[in-house]
PDB file of C-alpha atoms and ligand atoms in Angstrom:
ATOM      1  CA  MET M   1     107.103  10.172  49.126  1.00 50.00           C
ATOM      2  CA  ASN M   2     104.516   7.448  50.201  1.00 45.00           C
ATOM      3  CA  THR M   3     105.606   7.101  53.715  1.00 36.00           C
ATOM      4  CA  GLY M   4     102.907   9.189  55.101  1.00 39.00           C
ATOM      5  CA  ASP M   5     105.123  12.273  54.818  1.00 49.00           C
ATOM      6  CA  GLY M   6     102.338  14.790  55.036  1.00 46.00           C
ATOM      7  CA  THR M   7     103.688  17.722  56.190  1.00 51.00           C
ATOM      8  CA  LEU M   8     101.321  19.246  59.262  1.00 49.00           C
ATOM      9  CA  GLY M   9     103.470  21.841  60.731  1.00 53.00           C
ATOM     10  CA  GLY M  10     106.166  21.377  58.098  1.00 67.00           C
ATOM     11  CA  HIS M  11     107.027  22.383  54.640  1.00 81.00           C
ATOM     12  CA  PRO M  12     105.591  21.010  51.835  1.00 95.00           C
ATOM     13  CA  PHE M  13     108.602  20.294  48.960  1.00 97.00           C
ATOM     14  CA  VAL M  14     108.641  22.479  46.310  1.00 98.00           C
ATOM     15  CA  VAL M  15     108.571  21.366  42.661  1.00 98.00           C
ATOM     16  CA  ALA M  16     109.174  23.789  39.947  1.00 98.00           C
ATOM     17  CA  HIS M  17     106.041  23.372  37.361  1.00 98.00           C
ATOM     18  CA  ARG M  18     107.740  23.059  33.946  1.00 98.00           C
ATOM     19  CA  GLY M  19     110.911  24.619  35.380  1.00 98.00           C
ATOM     20  CA  ALA M  20     110.915  28.537  36.528  1.00 98.00           C
ATOM     21  CA  SER M  21     107.933  28.902  34.249  1.00 98.00           C
ATOM     22  CA  ALA M  22     106.848  32.253  35.260  1.00 98.00           C
ATOM     23  CA  GLU M  23     110.766  33.676  34.951  1.00 97.00           C
ATOM     24  CA  ARG M  24     111.715  31.714  31.768  1.00 97.00           C
ATOM     25  CA  PRO M  25     110.338  30.076  29.022  1.00 97.00           C
ATOM     26  CA  GLU M  26     108.758  26.667  29.899  1.00 98.00           C
ATOM     27  CA  HIS M  27     110.279  23.215  29.328  1.00 98.00           C
ATOM     28  CA  THR M  28     113.666  25.032  28.474  1.00 98.00           C
ATOM     29  CA  ARG M  29     117.047  24.409  29.877  1.00 98.00           C
ATOM     30  CA  ALA M  30     117.092  27.888  31.126  1.00 97.00           C
ATOM     31  CA  ALA M  31     113.947  27.480  32.974  1.00 98.00           C
ATOM     32  CA  TYR M  32     114.986  24.346  34.747  1.00 98.00           C
ATOM     33  CA  GLU M  33     118.707  26.013  35.376  1.00 98.00           C
ATOM     34  CA  LEU M  34     117.120  28.834  36.963  1.00 97.00           C
ATOM     35  CA  ALA M  35     115.216  26.127  39.229  1.00 98.00           C
ATOM     36  CA  LEU M  36     117.869  24.496  40.249  1.00 98.00           C
ATOM     37  CA  LYS M  37     119.681  27.099  41.024  1.00 98.00           C
ATOM     38  CA  GLU M  38     116.780  28.836  42.848  1.00 98.00           C
ATOM     39  CA  GLY M  39     116.629  25.671  45.539  1.00 97.00           C
ATOM     40  CA  ALA M  40     113.599  23.672  43.722  1.00 98.00           C
ATOM     41  CA  ASP M  41     113.173  20.272  45.690  1.00 97.00           C
ATOM     42  CA  GLY M  42     111.571  18.954  42.029  1.00 98.00           C
ATOM     43  CA  VAL M  43     110.956  19.554  38.749  1.00 98.00           C
ATOM     44  CA  GLU M  44     108.310  18.958  36.616  1.00 98.00           C
ATOM     45  CA  CYS M  45     108.295  18.168  33.119  1.00 98.00           C
ATOM     46  CA  ASP M  46     105.509  17.038  30.318  1.00 98.00           C
ATOM     47  CA  VAL M  47     107.030  14.285  27.930  1.00 98.00           C
ATOM     48  CA  ARG M  48     105.885  13.530  24.295  1.00 98.00           C
ATOM     49  CA  LEU M  49     107.234  11.226  21.562  1.00 98.00           C
ATOM     50  CA  THR M  50     108.326  12.584  18.282  1.00 98.00           C
ATOM     51  CA  ARG M  51     107.640  11.148  15.004  1.00 98.00           C
ATOM     52  CA  ASP M  52     110.766   9.177  15.077  1.00 98.00           C
ATOM     53  CA  GLY M  53     110.396   8.155  18.596  1.00 97.00           C
ATOM     54  CA  HIS M  54     112.479  10.483  20.487  1.00 98.00           C
ATOM     55  CA  LEU M  55     110.952  12.055  24.055  1.00 98.00           C
ATOM     56  CA  VAL M  56     110.840  15.681  24.281  1.00 98.00           C
ATOM     57  CA  CYS M  57     109.840  18.144  26.654  1.00 98.00           C
ATOM     58  CA  VAL M  58     106.605  19.824  25.646  1.00 98.00           C
ATOM     59  CA  HIS M  59     103.299  20.574  26.906  1.00 98.00           C
ATOM     60  CA  ASP M  60     101.020  21.012  24.160  1.00 98.00           C
ATOM     61  CA  ARG M  61     100.235  18.603  21.399  1.00 98.00           C
ATOM     62  CA  ARG M  62     101.369  21.356  19.202  1.00 98.00           C
ATOM     63  CA  VAL M  63     104.739  23.408  18.856  1.00 98.00           C
ATOM     64  CA  ASP M  64     102.839  26.683  17.945  1.00 98.00           C
ATOM     65  CA  ARG M  65     102.173  28.274  21.558  1.00 98.00           C
ATOM     66  CA  THR M  66     105.791  27.881  22.983  1.00 98.00           C
ATOM     67  CA  SER M  67     107.805  27.889  19.934  1.00 98.00           C
ATOM     68  CA  ASN M  68     108.585  29.430  16.527  1.00 97.00           C
ATOM     69  CA  GLY M  69     107.338  26.870  14.800  1.00 98.00           C
ATOM     70  CA  SER M  70     104.001  25.328  13.710  1.00 98.00           C
ATOM     71  CA  GLY M  71     102.844  21.759  13.653  1.00 98.00           C
ATOM     72  CA  LEU M  72     102.221  18.302  15.702  1.00 98.00           C
ATOM     73  CA  VAL M  73     105.029  17.279  18.115  1.00 98.00           C
ATOM     74  CA  SER M  74     104.133  13.841  17.091  1.00 97.00           C
ATOM     75  CA  GLU M  75     104.463  14.402  13.342  1.00 98.00           C
ATOM     76  CA  MET M  76     107.702  16.181  13.463  1.00 98.00           C
ATOM     77  CA  THR M  77     110.999  14.739  13.776  1.00 98.00           C
ATOM     78  CA  LEU M  78     113.585  15.470  16.308  1.00 98.00           C
ATOM     79  CA  ALA M  79     115.847  17.057  13.881  1.00 98.00           C
ATOM     80  CA  GLU M  80     113.054  19.431  12.740  1.00 98.00           C
ATOM     81  CA  MET M  81     112.247  20.385  16.455  1.00 98.00           C
ATOM     82  CA  ARG M  82     115.887  21.238  17.409  1.00 98.00           C
ATOM     83  CA  GLU M  83     115.329  23.683  14.609  1.00 98.00           C
ATOM     84  CA  LEU M  84     113.088  25.489  16.642  1.00 98.00           C
ATOM     85  CA  ASP M  85     113.597  28.177  19.800  1.00 96.00           C
ATOM     86  CA  PHE M  86     111.168  28.011  22.424  1.00 97.00           C
ATOM     87  CA  GLY M  87     111.650  31.094  24.215  1.00 96.00           C
ATOM     88  CA  GLY M  88     110.803  34.002  22.028  1.00 94.00           C
ATOM     89  CA  TRP M  89     107.159  33.991  23.130  1.00 96.00           C
ATOM     90  CA  HIS M  90     108.050  34.573  26.684  1.00 96.00           C
ATOM     91  CA  PRO M  91     109.105  38.278  28.460  1.00 94.00           C
ATOM     92  CA  SER M  92     112.121  36.765  29.714  1.00 93.00           C
ATOM     93  CA  TRP M  93     113.638  36.651  26.145  1.00 90.00           C
ATOM     94  CA  ARG M  94     116.357  38.938  25.332  1.00 89.00           C
ATOM     95  CA  ALA M  95     118.015  39.845  21.651  1.00 85.00           C
ATOM     96  CA  ASP M  96     121.556  39.336  23.318  1.00 90.00           C
ATOM     97  CA  GLY M  97     121.148  35.993  24.234  1.00 85.00           C
ATOM     98  CA  GLY M  98     121.128  36.362  27.855  1.00 87.00           C
ATOM     99  CA  HIS M  99     117.767  34.573  28.385  1.00 86.00           C
ATOM    100  CA  GLY M 100     119.741  31.229  28.611  1.00 93.00           C
ATOM    101  CA  ASP M 101     119.230  28.138  26.468  1.00 96.00           C
ATOM    102  CA  THR M 102     115.969  28.317  24.780  1.00 96.00           C
ATOM    103  CA  GLY M 103     116.180  25.419  22.268  1.00 97.00           C
ATOM    104  CA  LEU M 104     114.442  22.166  22.238  1.00 98.00           C
ATOM    105  CA  LEU M 105     114.839  20.169  25.565  1.00 98.00           C
ATOM    106  CA  THR M 106     114.742  16.108  25.367  1.00 98.00           C
ATOM    107  CA  LEU M 107     113.954  14.270  28.191  1.00 98.00           C
ATOM    108  CA  ASP M 108     117.390  12.773  28.024  1.00 98.00           C
ATOM    109  CA  ASP M 109     118.929  16.210  28.694  1.00 98.00           C
ATOM    110  CA  LEU M 110     116.809  17.144  31.370  1.00 98.00           C
ATOM    111  CA  VAL M 111     117.517  13.809  33.463  1.00 98.00           C
ATOM    112  CA  SER M 112     121.382  14.430  32.883  1.00 98.00           C
ATOM    113  CA  LEU M 113     120.803  17.819  33.887  1.00 98.00           C
ATOM    114  CA  VAL M 114     119.018  16.854  37.099  1.00 98.00           C
ATOM    115  CA  LEU M 115     121.290  13.918  37.817  1.00 98.00           C
ATOM    116  CA  ASP M 116     124.228  15.844  37.708  1.00 98.00           C
ATOM    117  CA  TRP M 117     122.968  18.770  39.803  1.00 98.00           C
ATOM    118  CA  SER M 118     125.026  19.237  42.913  1.00 97.00           C
ATOM    119  CA  ARG M 119     122.610  18.281  45.189  1.00 97.00           C
ATOM    120  CA  PRO M 120     119.428  15.615  44.727  1.00 96.00           C
ATOM    121  CA  VAL M 121     116.639  16.804  43.224  1.00 98.00           C
ATOM    122  CA  LYS M 122     113.301  15.024  42.062  1.00 98.00           C
ATOM    123  CA  LEU M 123     112.284  14.656  38.682  1.00 98.00           C
ATOM    124  CA  PHE M 124     108.239  14.498  38.007  1.00 98.00           C
ATOM    125  CA  ILE M 125     107.744  13.215  34.455  1.00 98.00           C
ATOM    126  CA  GLU M 126     104.193  13.651  33.314  1.00 98.00           C
ATOM    127  CA  THR M 127     103.239  11.214  30.282  1.00 98.00           C
ATOM    128  CA  LYS M 128     100.395  13.038  28.270  1.00 97.00           C
ATOM    129  CA  HIS M 129      97.226  10.964  26.741  1.00 96.00           C
ATOM    130  CA  PRO M 130      95.530  10.587  24.525  1.00 94.00           C
ATOM    131  CA  VAL M 131      98.420  10.128  22.059  1.00 92.00           C
ATOM    132  CA  ARG M 132      99.101   8.734  18.637  1.00 94.00           C
ATOM    133  CA  TYR M 133     101.563   6.388  20.044  1.00 93.00           C
ATOM    134  CA  GLY M 134      99.469   5.190  22.934  1.00 93.00           C
ATOM    135  CA  ALA M 135     101.962   3.389  25.601  1.00 96.00           C
ATOM    136  CA  LEU M 136     104.822   3.776  23.387  1.00 97.00           C
ATOM    137  CA  VAL M 137     105.463   6.839  25.783  1.00 98.00           C
ATOM    138  CA  GLU M 138     105.691   4.786  28.692  1.00 98.00           C
ATOM    139  CA  SER M 139     108.080   2.377  27.622  1.00 98.00           C
ATOM    140  CA  LYS M 140     110.472   4.778  26.237  1.00 98.00           C
ATOM    141  CA  VAL M 141     110.446   6.680  29.569  1.00 98.00           C
ATOM    142  CA  LEU M 142     111.160   3.643  31.532  1.00 98.00           C
ATOM    143  CA  ALA M 143     113.946   2.393  28.987  1.00 98.00           C
ATOM    144  CA  LEU M 144     115.241   5.812  29.604  1.00 98.00           C
ATOM    145  CA  LEU M 145     115.303   5.765  33.304  1.00 98.00           C
ATOM    146  CA  HIS M 146     116.950   2.064  33.292  1.00 98.00           C
ATOM    147  CA  ARG M 147     119.469   3.288  31.185  1.00 98.00           C
ATOM    148  CA  TYR M 148     120.486   6.205  33.764  1.00 98.00           C
ATOM    149  CA  GLY M 149     120.019   3.669  36.482  1.00 98.00           C
ATOM    150  CA  ILE M 150     116.784   5.376  38.506  1.00 98.00           C
ATOM    151  CA  ALA M 151     114.294   2.951  37.680  1.00 98.00           C
ATOM    152  CA  SER M 152     114.735   0.612  40.509  1.00 97.00           C
ATOM    153  CA  PRO M 153     115.030   3.168  43.282  1.00 97.00           C
ATOM    154  CA  ALA M 154     115.714   1.307  46.679  1.00 94.00           C
ATOM    155  CA  SER M 155     112.382   3.302  47.991  1.00 91.00           C
ATOM    156  CA  ALA M 156     109.971   5.621  46.740  1.00 90.00           C
ATOM    157  CA  ASP M 157     111.581   8.184  49.057  1.00 89.00           C
ATOM    158  CA  ARG M 158     115.017   8.046  47.393  1.00 92.00           C
ATOM    159  CA  SER M 159     113.931   7.734  44.220  1.00 97.00           C
ATOM    160  CA  ARG M 160     115.434  10.280  41.589  1.00 98.00           C
ATOM    161  CA  ALA M 161     112.299  10.148  39.373  1.00 98.00           C
ATOM    162  CA  VAL M 162     108.624   9.716  39.729  1.00 98.00           C
ATOM    163  CA  VAL M 163     106.468   9.648  37.030  1.00 98.00           C
ATOM    164  CA  MET M 164     102.734  10.764  36.363  1.00 98.00           C
ATOM    165  CA  SER M 165      99.797  11.009  34.307  1.00 98.00           C
ATOM    166  CA  PHE M 166      96.321  11.742  34.349  1.00 97.00           C
ATOM    167  CA  SER M 167      95.798   8.389  32.500  1.00 97.00           C
ATOM    168  CA  ALA M 168      95.245   5.619  35.169  1.00 96.00           C
ATOM    169  CA  ALA M 169      96.264   3.163  32.629  1.00 96.00           C
ATOM    170  CA  ALA M 170      99.624   5.123  31.821  1.00 97.00           C
ATOM    171  CA  VAL M 171     100.103   4.932  35.474  1.00 97.00           C
ATOM    172  CA  TRP M 172      99.369   1.189  35.730  1.00 97.00           C
ATOM    173  CA  ARG M 173     101.815   0.203  32.731  1.00 97.00           C
ATOM    174  CA  ILE M 174     104.627   1.927  34.938  1.00 97.00           C
ATOM    175  CA  ARG M 175     103.486  -0.012  38.184  1.00 96.00           C
ATOM    176  CA  ARG M 176     103.574  -3.058  36.823  1.00 97.00           C
ATOM    177  CA  ALA M 177     107.082  -2.675  34.537  1.00 97.00           C
ATOM    178  CA  ALA M 178     108.614  -0.906  37.629  1.00 96.00           C
ATOM    179  CA  PRO M 179     107.200  -1.243  40.851  1.00 96.00           C
ATOM    180  CA  LEU M 180     109.606   0.471  42.869  1.00 96.00           C
ATOM    181  CA  LEU M 181     108.909   3.704  40.789  1.00 97.00           C
ATOM    182  CA  PRO M 182     106.852   6.372  42.666  1.00 97.00           C
ATOM    183  CA  THR M 183     103.881   7.098  40.491  1.00 98.00           C
ATOM    184  CA  VAL M 184     101.459  10.073  40.713  1.00 98.00           C
ATOM    185  CA  LEU M 185      97.751   9.510  39.381  1.00 97.00           C
ATOM    186  CA  LEU M 186      96.781  13.280  38.616  1.00 97.00           C
ATOM    187  CA  GLY M 187      93.233  14.240  38.562  1.00 96.00           C
ATOM    188  CA  SER M 188      91.103  17.279  38.049  1.00 90.00           C
ATOM    189  CA  GLY M 189      88.610  15.762  40.803  1.00 90.00           C
ATOM    190  CA  ALA M 190      89.484  15.335  44.484  1.00 88.00           C
ATOM    191  CA  ARG M 191      86.765  12.536  44.969  1.00 89.00           C
ATOM    192  CA  TYR M 192      87.793  10.735  42.165  1.00 90.00           C
ATOM    193  CA  LEU M 193      91.013  10.525  43.474  1.00 92.00           C
ATOM    194  CA  ALA M 194      89.662   9.414  47.002  1.00 90.00           C
ATOM    195  CA  SER M 195      87.897   6.681  45.160  1.00 90.00           C
ATOM    196  CA  SER M 196      89.478   3.369  44.562  1.00 89.00           C
ATOM    197  CA  ALA M 197      91.261   4.403  41.220  1.00 88.00           C
ATOM    198  CA  ALA M 198      94.383   5.100  42.946  1.00 89.00           C
ATOM    199  CA  THR M 199      94.687   1.852  44.995  1.00 90.00           C
ATOM    200  CA  ALA M 200      93.347  -0.161  41.967  1.00 91.00           C
ATOM    201  CA  ILE M 201      96.456   0.519  40.036  1.00 94.00           C
ATOM    202  CA  GLY M 202      99.000   1.175  43.241  1.00 93.00           C
ATOM    203  CA  ALA M 203      99.735   4.651  42.730  1.00 97.00           C
ATOM    204  CA  THR M 204     102.000   6.096  45.494  1.00 96.00           C
ATOM    205  CA  ALA M 205     100.666   9.158  45.117  1.00 96.00           C
ATOM    206  CA  VAL M 206      97.400  11.057  44.206  1.00 97.00           C
ATOM    207  CA  GLY M 207      97.688  14.718  42.267  1.00 97.00           C
ATOM    208  CA  PRO M 208      94.954  16.913  42.569  1.00 97.00           C
ATOM    209  CA  SER M 209      94.634  20.611  41.351  1.00 97.00           C
ATOM    210  CA  VAL M 210      95.030  22.941  43.879  1.00 97.00           C
ATOM    211  CA  ALA M 211      91.224  23.780  43.059  1.00 97.00           C
ATOM    212  CA  ALA M 212      89.651  20.496  43.632  1.00 96.00           C
ATOM    213  CA  LEU M 213      91.546  19.864  46.933  1.00 97.00           C
ATOM    214  CA  ARG M 214      90.618  23.217  48.000  1.00 97.00           C
ATOM    215  CA  GLU M 215      86.743  21.573  47.521  1.00 96.00           C
ATOM    216  CA  TYR M 216      87.811  18.271  49.222  1.00 96.00           C
ATOM    217  CA  PRO M 217      90.721  18.493  51.636  1.00 96.00           C
ATOM    218  CA  GLN M 218      89.751  15.455  53.129  1.00 96.00           C
ATOM    219  CA  LEU M 219      91.626  13.828  50.214  1.00 96.00           C
ATOM    220  CA  VAL M 220      94.906  14.372  52.226  1.00 96.00           C
ATOM    221  CA  ASP M 221      93.975  12.236  55.323  1.00 96.00           C
ATOM    222  CA  ARG M 222      92.335   9.844  52.656  1.00 95.00           C
ATOM    223  CA  ALA M 223      95.421   9.392  51.182  1.00 95.00           C
ATOM    224  CA  LEU M 224      97.630   9.004  53.774  1.00 94.00           C
ATOM    225  CA  ALA M 225      95.420   6.281  55.406  1.00 94.00           C
ATOM    226  CA  GLN M 226      95.956   4.442  52.443  1.00 93.00           C
ATOM    227  CA  GLY M 227      99.882   4.916  52.275  1.00 94.00           C
ATOM    228  CA  ARG M 228      99.627   7.766  49.441  1.00 95.00           C
ATOM    229  CA  SER M 229     100.882  11.293  49.490  1.00 95.00           C
ATOM    230  CA  VAL M 230      99.584  14.085  47.791  1.00 97.00           C
ATOM    231  CA  TYR M 231     101.050  16.082  45.094  1.00 98.00           C
ATOM    232  CA  CYS M 232      99.285  19.474  44.549  1.00 98.00           C
ATOM    233  CA  TRP M 233      99.336  21.760  41.633  1.00 98.00           C
ATOM    234  CA  THR M 234      99.806  24.320  40.303  1.00 98.00           C
ATOM    235  CA  VAL M 235     100.168  26.475  43.687  1.00 98.00           C
ATOM    236  CA  ASP M 236     101.300  30.137  42.894  1.00 98.00           C
ATOM    237  CA  GLU M 237      99.516  31.842  45.232  1.00 98.00           C
ATOM    238  CA  TYR M 238     100.511  32.479  48.807  1.00 97.00           C
ATOM    239  CA  ASP M 239      97.155  31.592  50.480  1.00 98.00           C
ATOM    240  CA  ASP M 240      97.321  28.192  48.658  1.00 98.00           C
ATOM    241  CA  ILE M 241     100.677  27.520  49.834  1.00 97.00           C
ATOM    242  CA  ASP M 242      99.384  28.429  53.040  1.00 96.00           C
ATOM    243  CA  PHE M 243      96.396  26.192  52.561  1.00 98.00           C
ATOM    244  CA  CYS M 244      98.410  23.202  51.107  1.00 97.00           C
ATOM    245  CA  ARG M 245     100.755  23.434  54.396  1.00 96.00           C
ATOM    246  CA  SER M 246      97.974  23.447  56.804  1.00 96.00           C
ATOM    247  CA  VAL M 247      96.020  20.222  55.588  1.00 96.00           C
ATOM    248  CA  GLY M 248      99.394  18.251  54.792  1.00 96.00           C
ATOM    249  CA  VAL M 249     100.239  18.249  51.039  1.00 97.00           C
ATOM    250  CA  ALA M 250     103.685  17.006  50.912  1.00 97.00           C
ATOM    251  CA  TRP M 251     104.575  18.091  47.279  1.00 98.00           C
ATOM    252  CA  ILE M 252     103.364  21.600  45.431  1.00 98.00           C
ATOM    253  CA  ALA M 253     103.944  22.287  42.179  1.00 98.00           C
ATOM    254  CA  THR M 254     104.490  25.794  41.298  1.00 98.00           C
ATOM    255  CA  ASN M 255     105.697  27.871  38.279  1.00 97.00           C
TER     256      ASN M 255
HETATM  257  O1  G3P Q   1     102.047  18.903  37.321  1.00 97.71           O
HETATM  258  C1  G3P Q   1     100.886  18.420  37.107  1.00 97.71           C
HETATM  259  C2  G3P Q   1     100.201  19.688  36.532  1.00 97.71           C
HETATM  260  O2  G3P Q   1     101.271  19.562  35.303  1.00 97.71           O
HETATM  261  C3  G3P Q   1      99.341  18.958  35.450  1.00 97.71           C
HETATM  262  O3  G3P Q   1      98.536  20.088  34.290  1.00 97.71           O
HETATM  263  O4  G3P Q   1      98.227  20.616  32.126  1.00 97.71           O
HETATM  264  O5  G3P Q   1     100.261  21.520  33.320  1.00 97.71           O
HETATM  265  O6  G3P Q   1     100.119  19.444  32.496  1.00 97.71           O
HETATM  266  P1  G3P Q   1      99.389  20.556  33.374  1.00 97.71           P
HETATM  267 CA1   CA Q   2     102.216  18.664  33.662  1.00 97.71          CA
END
């Protein structure tokens, strides 16, 4: 994804943000299975560590918004989180269970699902910071990717996994420990992403919000000139998709 694959005149690749999260509850197997069936080129997830050191796919620090439980992910055990349902808040939920599997999804579950799918799909894993366990989340993510044999891809383009973060330190930890693994430095400010920040840590791509990119679309050419591609989030409107296509964004994350 860092090979100058700006897609002027072509189509950006489509990443299902938190799974098909408009249609199914975010970060559930139901959301990812739908995204895969609908033909997503990639899927995005946020990961956090439980108190007992397991990587789970949850965006918020707390489980309150997306589950029938309450509390901080970092203070709950995996077993406690497995008791929760992550689907009831979503309009797609049905009493007959026809909404699909909305139990807790671990990163392990998601990697297996994506790697077992019938076509190659990229998994964009975002580590959240600041968090109680600091750098442990990156070392656990890398250990898991090593276990699946996908931490040292032949090339960034062929990699099945990409690790992303708003934290430059987190991206740097990944680059240092797994130099072949593609990374995205996320940021809400496109000028920051066009600065030396991404170069300093060796990120293979930069990830502005679509609002930030609209303010500074030159970021795409600047990134391409530095050998980096652009991943843009969260691109849900048709005119934003057209905009991303016109400036040469490689990957768009959409709900
Ligand atoms: O894909 C990047 C994007 O997900 C960052 O924002 O808050 O949705 O994780 P957030
Ligand atoms: Ca995210």
